[in-house]
mmCIF file with all atom_site columns, C-alpha atoms in Angstrom:
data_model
loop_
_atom_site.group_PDB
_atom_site.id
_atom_site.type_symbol
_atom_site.label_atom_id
_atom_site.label_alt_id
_atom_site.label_comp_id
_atom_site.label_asym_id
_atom_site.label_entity_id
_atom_site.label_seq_id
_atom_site.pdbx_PDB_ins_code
_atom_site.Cartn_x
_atom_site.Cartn_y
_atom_site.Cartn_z
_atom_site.occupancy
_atom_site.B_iso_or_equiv
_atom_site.pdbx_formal_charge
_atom_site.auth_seq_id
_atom_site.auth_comp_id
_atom_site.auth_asym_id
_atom_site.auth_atom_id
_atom_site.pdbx_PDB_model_num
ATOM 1   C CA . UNK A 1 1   ? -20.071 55.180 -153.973 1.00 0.00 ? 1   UNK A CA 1
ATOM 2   C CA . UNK A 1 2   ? -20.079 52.036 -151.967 1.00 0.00 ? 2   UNK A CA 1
ATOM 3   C CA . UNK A 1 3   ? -16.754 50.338 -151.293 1.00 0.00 ? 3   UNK A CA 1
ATOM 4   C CA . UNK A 1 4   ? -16.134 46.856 -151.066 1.00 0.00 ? 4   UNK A CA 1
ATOM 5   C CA . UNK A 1 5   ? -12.938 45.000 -150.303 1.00 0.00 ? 5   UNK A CA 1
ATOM 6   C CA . UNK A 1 6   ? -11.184 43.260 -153.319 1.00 0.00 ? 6   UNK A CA 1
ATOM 7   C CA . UNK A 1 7   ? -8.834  40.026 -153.198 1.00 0.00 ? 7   UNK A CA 1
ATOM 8   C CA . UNK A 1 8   ? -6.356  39.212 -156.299 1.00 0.00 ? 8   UNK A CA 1
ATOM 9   C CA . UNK A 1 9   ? -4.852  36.118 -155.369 1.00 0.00 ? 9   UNK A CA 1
ATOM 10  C CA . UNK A 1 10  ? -0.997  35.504 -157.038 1.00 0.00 ? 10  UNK A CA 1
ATOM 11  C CA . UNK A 1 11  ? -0.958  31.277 -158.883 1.00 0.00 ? 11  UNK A CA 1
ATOM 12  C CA . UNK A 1 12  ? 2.176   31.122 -157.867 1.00 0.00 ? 12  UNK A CA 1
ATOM 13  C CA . UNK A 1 13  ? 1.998   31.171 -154.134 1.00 0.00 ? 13  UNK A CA 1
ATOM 14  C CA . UNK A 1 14  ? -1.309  29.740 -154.093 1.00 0.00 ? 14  UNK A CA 1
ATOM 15  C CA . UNK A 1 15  ? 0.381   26.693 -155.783 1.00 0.00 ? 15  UNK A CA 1
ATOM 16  C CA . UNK A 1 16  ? 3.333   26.921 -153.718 1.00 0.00 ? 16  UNK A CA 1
ATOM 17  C CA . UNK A 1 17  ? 1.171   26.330 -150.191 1.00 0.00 ? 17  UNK A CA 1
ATOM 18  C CA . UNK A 1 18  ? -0.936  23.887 -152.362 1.00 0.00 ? 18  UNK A CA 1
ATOM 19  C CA . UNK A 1 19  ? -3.961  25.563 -151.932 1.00 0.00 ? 19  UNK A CA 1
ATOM 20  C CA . UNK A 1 20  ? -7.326  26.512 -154.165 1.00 0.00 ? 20  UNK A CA 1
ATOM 21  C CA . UNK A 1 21  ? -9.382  29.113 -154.812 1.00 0.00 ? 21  UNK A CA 1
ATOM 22  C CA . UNK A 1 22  ? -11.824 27.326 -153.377 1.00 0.00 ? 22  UNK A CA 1
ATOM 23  C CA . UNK A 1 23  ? -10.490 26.804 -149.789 1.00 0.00 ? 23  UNK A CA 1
ATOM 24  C CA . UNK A 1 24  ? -9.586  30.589 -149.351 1.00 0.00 ? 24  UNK A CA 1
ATOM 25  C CA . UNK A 1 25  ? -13.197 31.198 -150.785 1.00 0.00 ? 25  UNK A CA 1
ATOM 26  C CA . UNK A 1 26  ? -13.944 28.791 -147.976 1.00 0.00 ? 26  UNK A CA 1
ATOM 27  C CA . UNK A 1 27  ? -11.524 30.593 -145.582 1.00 0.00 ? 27  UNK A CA 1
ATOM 28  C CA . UNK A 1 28  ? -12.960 33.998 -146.655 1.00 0.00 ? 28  UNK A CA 1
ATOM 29  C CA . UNK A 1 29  ? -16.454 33.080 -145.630 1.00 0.00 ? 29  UNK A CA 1
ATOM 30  C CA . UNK A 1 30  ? -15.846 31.152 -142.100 1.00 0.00 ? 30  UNK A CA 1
ATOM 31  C CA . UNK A 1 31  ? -14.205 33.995 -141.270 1.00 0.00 ? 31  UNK A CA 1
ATOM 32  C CA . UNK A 1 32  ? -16.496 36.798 -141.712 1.00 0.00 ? 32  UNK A CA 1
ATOM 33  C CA . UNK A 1 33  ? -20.057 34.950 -141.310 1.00 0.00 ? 33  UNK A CA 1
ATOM 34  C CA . UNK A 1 34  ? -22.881 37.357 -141.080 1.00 0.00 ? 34  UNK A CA 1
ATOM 35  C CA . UNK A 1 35  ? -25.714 35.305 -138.965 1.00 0.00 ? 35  UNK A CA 1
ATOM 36  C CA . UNK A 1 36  ? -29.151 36.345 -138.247 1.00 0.00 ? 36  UNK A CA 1
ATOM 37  C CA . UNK A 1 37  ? -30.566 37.003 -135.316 1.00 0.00 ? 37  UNK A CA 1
ATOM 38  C CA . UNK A 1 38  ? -34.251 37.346 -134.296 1.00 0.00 ? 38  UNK A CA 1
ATOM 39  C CA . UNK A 1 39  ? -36.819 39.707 -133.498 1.00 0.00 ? 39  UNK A CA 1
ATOM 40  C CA . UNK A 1 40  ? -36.822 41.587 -129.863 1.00 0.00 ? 40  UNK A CA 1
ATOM 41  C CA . UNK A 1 41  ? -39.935 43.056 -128.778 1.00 0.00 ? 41  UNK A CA 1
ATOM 42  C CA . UNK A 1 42  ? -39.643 45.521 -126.295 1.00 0.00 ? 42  UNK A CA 1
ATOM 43  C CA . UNK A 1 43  ? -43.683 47.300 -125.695 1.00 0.00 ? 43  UNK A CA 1
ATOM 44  C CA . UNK A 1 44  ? -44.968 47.847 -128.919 1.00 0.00 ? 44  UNK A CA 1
ATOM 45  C CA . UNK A 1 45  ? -41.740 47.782 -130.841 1.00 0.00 ? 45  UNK A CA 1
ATOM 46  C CA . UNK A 1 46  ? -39.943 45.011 -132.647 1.00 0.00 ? 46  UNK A CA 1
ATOM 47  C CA . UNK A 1 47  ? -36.206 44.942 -133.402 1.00 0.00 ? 47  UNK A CA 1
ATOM 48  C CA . UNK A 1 48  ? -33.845 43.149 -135.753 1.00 0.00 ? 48  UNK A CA 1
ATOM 49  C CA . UNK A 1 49  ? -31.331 41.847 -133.826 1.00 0.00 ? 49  UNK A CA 1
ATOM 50  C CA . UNK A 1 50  ? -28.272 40.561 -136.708 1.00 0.00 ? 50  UNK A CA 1
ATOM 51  C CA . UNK A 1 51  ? -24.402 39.946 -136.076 1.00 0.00 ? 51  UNK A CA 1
ATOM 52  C CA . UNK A 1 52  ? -22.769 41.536 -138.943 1.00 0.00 ? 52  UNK A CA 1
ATOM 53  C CA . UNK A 1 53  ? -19.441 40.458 -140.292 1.00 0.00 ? 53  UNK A CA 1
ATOM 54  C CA . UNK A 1 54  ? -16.456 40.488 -138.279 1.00 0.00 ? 54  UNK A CA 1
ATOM 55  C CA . UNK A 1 55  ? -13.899 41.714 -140.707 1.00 0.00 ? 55  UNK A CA 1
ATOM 56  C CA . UNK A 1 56  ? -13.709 45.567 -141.009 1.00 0.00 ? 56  UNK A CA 1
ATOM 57  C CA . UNK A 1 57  ? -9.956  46.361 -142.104 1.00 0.00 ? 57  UNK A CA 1
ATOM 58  C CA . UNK A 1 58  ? -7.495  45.289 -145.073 1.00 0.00 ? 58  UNK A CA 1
ATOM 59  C CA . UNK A 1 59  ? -5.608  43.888 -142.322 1.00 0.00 ? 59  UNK A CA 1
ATOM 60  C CA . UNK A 1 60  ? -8.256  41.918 -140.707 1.00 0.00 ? 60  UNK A CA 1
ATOM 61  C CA . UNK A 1 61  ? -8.573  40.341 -143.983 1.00 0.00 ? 61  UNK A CA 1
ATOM 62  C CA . UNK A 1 62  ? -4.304  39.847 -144.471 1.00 0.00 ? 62  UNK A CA 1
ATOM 63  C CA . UNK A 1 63  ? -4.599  38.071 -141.423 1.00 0.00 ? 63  UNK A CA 1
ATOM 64  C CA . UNK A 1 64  ? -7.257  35.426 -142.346 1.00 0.00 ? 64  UNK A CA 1
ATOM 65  C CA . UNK A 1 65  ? -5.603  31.894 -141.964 1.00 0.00 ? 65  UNK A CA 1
ATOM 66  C CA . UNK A 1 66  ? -6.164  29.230 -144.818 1.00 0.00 ? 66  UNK A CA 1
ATOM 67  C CA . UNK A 1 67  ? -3.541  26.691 -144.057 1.00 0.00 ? 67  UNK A CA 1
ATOM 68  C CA . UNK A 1 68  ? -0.252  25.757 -141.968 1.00 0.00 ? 68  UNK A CA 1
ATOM 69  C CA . UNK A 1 69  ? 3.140   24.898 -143.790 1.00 0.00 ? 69  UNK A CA 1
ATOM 70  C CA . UNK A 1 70  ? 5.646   22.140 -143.264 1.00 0.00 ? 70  UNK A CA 1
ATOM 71  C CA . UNK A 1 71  ? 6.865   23.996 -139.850 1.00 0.00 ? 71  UNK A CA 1
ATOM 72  C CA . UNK A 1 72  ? 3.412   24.192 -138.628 1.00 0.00 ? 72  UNK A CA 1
ATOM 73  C CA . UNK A 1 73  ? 3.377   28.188 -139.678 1.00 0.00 ? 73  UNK A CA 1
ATOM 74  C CA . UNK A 1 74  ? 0.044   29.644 -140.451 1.00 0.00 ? 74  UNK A CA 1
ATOM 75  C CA . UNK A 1 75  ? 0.071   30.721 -144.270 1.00 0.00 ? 75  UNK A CA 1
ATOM 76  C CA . UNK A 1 76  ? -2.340  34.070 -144.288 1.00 0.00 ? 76  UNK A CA 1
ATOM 77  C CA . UNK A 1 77  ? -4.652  35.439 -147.027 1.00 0.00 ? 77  UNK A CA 1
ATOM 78  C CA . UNK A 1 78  ? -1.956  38.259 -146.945 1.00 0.00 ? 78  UNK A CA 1
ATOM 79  C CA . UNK A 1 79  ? 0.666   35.512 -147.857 1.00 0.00 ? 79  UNK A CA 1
ATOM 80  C CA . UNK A 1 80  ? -1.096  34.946 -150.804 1.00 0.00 ? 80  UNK A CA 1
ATOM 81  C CA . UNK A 1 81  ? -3.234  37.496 -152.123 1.00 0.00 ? 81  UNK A CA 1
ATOM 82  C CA . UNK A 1 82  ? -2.880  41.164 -152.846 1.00 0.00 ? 82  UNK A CA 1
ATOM 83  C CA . UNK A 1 83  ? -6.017  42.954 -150.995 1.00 0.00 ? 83  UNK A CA 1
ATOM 84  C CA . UNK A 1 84  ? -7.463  46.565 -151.770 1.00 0.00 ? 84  UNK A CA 1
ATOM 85  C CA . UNK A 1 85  ? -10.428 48.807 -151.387 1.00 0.00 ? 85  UNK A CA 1
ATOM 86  C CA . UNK A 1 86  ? -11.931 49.468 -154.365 1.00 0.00 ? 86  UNK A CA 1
ATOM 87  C CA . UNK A 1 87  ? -15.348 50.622 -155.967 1.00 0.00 ? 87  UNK A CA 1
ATOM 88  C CA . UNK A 1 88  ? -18.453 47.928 -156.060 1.00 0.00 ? 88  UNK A CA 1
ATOM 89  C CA . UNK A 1 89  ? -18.081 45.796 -158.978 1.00 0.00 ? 89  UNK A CA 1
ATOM 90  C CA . UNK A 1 90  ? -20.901 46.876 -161.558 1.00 0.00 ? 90  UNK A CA 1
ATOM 91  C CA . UNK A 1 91  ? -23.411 44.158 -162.101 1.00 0.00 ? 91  UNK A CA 1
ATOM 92  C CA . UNK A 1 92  ? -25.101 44.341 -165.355 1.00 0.00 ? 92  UNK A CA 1
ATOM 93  C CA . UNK A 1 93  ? -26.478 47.574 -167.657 1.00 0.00 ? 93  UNK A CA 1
ATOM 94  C CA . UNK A 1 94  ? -29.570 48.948 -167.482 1.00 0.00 ? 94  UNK A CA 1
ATOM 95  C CA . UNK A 1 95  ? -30.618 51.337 -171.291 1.00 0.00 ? 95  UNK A CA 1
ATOM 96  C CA . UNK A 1 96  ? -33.244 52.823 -171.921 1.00 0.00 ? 96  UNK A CA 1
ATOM 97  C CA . UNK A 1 97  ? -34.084 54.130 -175.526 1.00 0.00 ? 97  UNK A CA 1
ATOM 98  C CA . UNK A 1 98  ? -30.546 53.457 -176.194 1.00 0.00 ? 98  UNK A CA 1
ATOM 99  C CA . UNK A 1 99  ? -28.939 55.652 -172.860 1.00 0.00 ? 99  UNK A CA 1
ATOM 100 C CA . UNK A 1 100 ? -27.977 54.563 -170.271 1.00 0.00 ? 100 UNK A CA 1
#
């Protein structure tokens, strides 16, 4: 089963660091940009060279900043957001003759 790493943010605290879903969206992705690489040929051999994501833990992800408050304190994703491992959302059905 492939795992994936889920993020419920609470309205309330969101609001209360006046913040949107779509600047920790933005927050979420500048901090864990996968970037392509090239090819390296070594002889006859060619090989993808890729920099995965950098975020690997629950905590890595807690600690993802999104904003400052009024005391110049860095509000965290963990501030604001409950975070878990969970199963892969399911994307679509598939039936066939009515199984599936």
């Amino acid at each position: 089963m492939v795992k994936q790493f889920q993020v419920g943010l609470m309205p309330d605290r969101v609001r209360a660091y006046n913040l949107s879903q779509a600047k920790v969206l933005a927050a979420l992705k500048g901090a864990n940009q996968e970037t392509g690489g090239s090819v390296l040929e070594v002889g006859e051999a060619e090989y993808m060279v890729r920099a995965s994501g950098y975020l690997k833990t629950l905590d890595d992800f807690r600690q993802i900043p999104l904003t400052t408050n009024d005391a110049g304190i860095a509000v965290r994703l963990g501030d604001v957001a409950t975070l878990q491992l969970g199963p892969e959302m399911r994307r679509g059905i598939a039936d066939l003759n009515g199984q599936g």
